[in-house]
C-alpha positions as a printed Julia matrix, in Angstrom:
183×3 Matrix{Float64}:
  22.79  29.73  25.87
  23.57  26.2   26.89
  27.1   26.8   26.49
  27.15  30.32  28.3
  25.23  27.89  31.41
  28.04  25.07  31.41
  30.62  27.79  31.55
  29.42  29.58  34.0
  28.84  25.99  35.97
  32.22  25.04  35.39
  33.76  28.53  36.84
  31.84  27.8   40.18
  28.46  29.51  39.19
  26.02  27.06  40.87
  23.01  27.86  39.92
  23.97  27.59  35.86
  21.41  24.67  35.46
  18.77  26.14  36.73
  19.45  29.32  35.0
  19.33  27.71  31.75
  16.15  25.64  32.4
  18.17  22.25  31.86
  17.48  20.8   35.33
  13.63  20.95  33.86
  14.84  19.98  30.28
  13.21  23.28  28.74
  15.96  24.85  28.12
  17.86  22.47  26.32
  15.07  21.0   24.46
  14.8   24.81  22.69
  18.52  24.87  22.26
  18.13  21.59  20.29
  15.9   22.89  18.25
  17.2   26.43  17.44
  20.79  24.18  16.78
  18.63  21.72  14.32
  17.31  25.54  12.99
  20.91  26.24  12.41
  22.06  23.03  10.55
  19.05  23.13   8.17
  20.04  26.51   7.06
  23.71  26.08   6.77
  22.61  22.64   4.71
  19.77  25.04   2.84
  22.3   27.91   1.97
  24.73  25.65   0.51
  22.23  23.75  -1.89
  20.96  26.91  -2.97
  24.76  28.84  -3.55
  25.19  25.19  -5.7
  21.98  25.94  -7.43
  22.72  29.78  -7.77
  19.54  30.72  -6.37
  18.96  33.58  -4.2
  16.77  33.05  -1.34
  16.8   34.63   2.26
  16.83  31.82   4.92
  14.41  32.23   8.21
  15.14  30.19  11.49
  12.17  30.26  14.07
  10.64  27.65  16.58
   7.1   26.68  16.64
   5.34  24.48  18.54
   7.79  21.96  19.24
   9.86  22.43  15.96
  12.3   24.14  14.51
  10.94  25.84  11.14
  13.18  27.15   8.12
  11.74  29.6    5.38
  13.31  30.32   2.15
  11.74  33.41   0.58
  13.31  35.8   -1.69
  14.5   34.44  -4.95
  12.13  33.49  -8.45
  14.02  30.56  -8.97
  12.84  29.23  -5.3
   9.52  27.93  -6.57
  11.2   25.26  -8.81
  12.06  23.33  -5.95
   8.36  23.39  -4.68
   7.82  21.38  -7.41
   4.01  19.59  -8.43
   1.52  20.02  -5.99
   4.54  20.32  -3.21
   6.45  17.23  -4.14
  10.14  18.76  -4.31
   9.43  20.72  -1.02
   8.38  17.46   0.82
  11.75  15.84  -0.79
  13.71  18.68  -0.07
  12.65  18.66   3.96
  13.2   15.09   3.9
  16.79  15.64   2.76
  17.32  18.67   5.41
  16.36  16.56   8.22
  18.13  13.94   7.67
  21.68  16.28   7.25
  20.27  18.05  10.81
  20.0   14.28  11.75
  23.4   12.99  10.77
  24.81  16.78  12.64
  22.7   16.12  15.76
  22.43  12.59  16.25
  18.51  12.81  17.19
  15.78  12.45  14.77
  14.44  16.14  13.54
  10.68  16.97  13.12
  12.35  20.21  11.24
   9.41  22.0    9.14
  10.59  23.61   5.98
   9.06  26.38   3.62
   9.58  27.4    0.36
   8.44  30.83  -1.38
   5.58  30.58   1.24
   4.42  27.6   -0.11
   3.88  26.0    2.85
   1.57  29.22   4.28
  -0.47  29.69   1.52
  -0.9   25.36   1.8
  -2.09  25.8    5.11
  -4.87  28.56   4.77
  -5.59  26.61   1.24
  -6.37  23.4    3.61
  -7.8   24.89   6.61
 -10.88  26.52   4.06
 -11.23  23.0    2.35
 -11.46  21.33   5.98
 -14.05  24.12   6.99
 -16.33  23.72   4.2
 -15.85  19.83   4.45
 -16.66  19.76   7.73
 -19.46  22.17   6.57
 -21.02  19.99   4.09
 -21.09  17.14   6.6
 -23.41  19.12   8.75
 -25.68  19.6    5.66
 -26.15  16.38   4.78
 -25.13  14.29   7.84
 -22.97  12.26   5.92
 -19.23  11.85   6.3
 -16.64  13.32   3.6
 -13.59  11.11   2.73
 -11.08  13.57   1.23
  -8.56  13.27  -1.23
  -4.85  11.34  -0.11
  -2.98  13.82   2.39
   0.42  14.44   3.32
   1.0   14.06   7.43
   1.26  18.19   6.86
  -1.93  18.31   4.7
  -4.04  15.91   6.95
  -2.89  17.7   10.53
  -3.68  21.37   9.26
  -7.58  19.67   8.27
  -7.78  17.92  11.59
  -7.44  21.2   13.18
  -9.55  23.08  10.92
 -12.5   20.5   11.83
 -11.43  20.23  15.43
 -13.4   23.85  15.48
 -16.49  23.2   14.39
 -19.02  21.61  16.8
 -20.76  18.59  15.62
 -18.19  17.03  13.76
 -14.84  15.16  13.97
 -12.42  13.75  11.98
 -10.11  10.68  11.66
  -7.08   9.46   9.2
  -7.98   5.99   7.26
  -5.56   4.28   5.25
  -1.92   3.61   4.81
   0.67   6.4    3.43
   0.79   7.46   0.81
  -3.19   6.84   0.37
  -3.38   8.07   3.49
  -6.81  10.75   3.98
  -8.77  12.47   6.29
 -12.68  11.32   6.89
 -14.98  13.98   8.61
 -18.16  12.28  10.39
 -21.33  13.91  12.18
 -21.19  13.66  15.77
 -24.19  11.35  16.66
């Protein structure tokens, strides 16, 4: 779309800019991010032809990030790996290749075999009855180390239920969420 704009700008159309939403930085913030989409899943579909592992690659934007699923293939869950490990690796890896193609840091989000969903509702019920438990006793819960995934998908569950809050305490990789009454 950004290219169809500057095109268009360059033949004497104008109003290209504010077409595209670049004048308000909208539009080429989502361009970004659908190109950053792109990279990760030309990066993705290479490891896995090297791997010979069949997979079906997914490109969508959410909330300020460009997200890539992998779903499809048995072998995909080997690169999970223990308790998520290999997937965290694995994203690590993809953003920096969308990095080096882009030249701006990437936030990219990457799935595996629906790990990553499955994670999230798995979290959100454990921050729910945390939070729970807190207003049952009126003491605060110190959970288990978190990923910066992990820890964001409890915040949010907690965030919902009136009377308590939560914080993060600690340094990576001991890094965990603590849910307190509200006094």
């Amino acid at each position: 779309m950004a290219k169809t704009a500057q095109a268009e700008q360059a033949a004497g159309g104008g109003d290209a800019a504010a077409a595209s939403g670049s004048g308000s930085g909208s539009g080429s913030g989502e361009d970004l991010l659908i190109r950053e989409g792109d990279v990760a899943a030309d990066y993705l579909e290479r490891l896995l032809d090297v791997l010979d592992y069949d997979g079906d690659l997914d490109i969508d934007v959410e909330a300020g990030r460009a997200v890539v699923s992998a779903d499809g293939g048995s072998d995909l869950e080997k690169l999970v790996g223990d308790k998520g490990a290999g997937l965290e690796a694995l994203q690590e890896l993809t953003r920096l290749a969308v990095q080096q193609a882009t030249g701006a840091r990437s936030r990219l989000m990457l799935d595996i075999a629906g790990w990553r969903v499955a994670r999230r509702t798995e979290l959100a019920e454990l921050g729910k009855r945390s939070a729970q438990d807190v207003l049952h006793t009126g003491e605060a819960v110190r959970m288990r180390p978190m990923t910066p995934f992990e820890r964001k998908v409890v915040h949010d569950a907690v965030a919902n239920i009136r009377g308590v809050f939560s914080e993060s305490e600690g340094e990576d990789p001991r890094r965990r969420v603590v849910i307190f009454p509200k006094v």
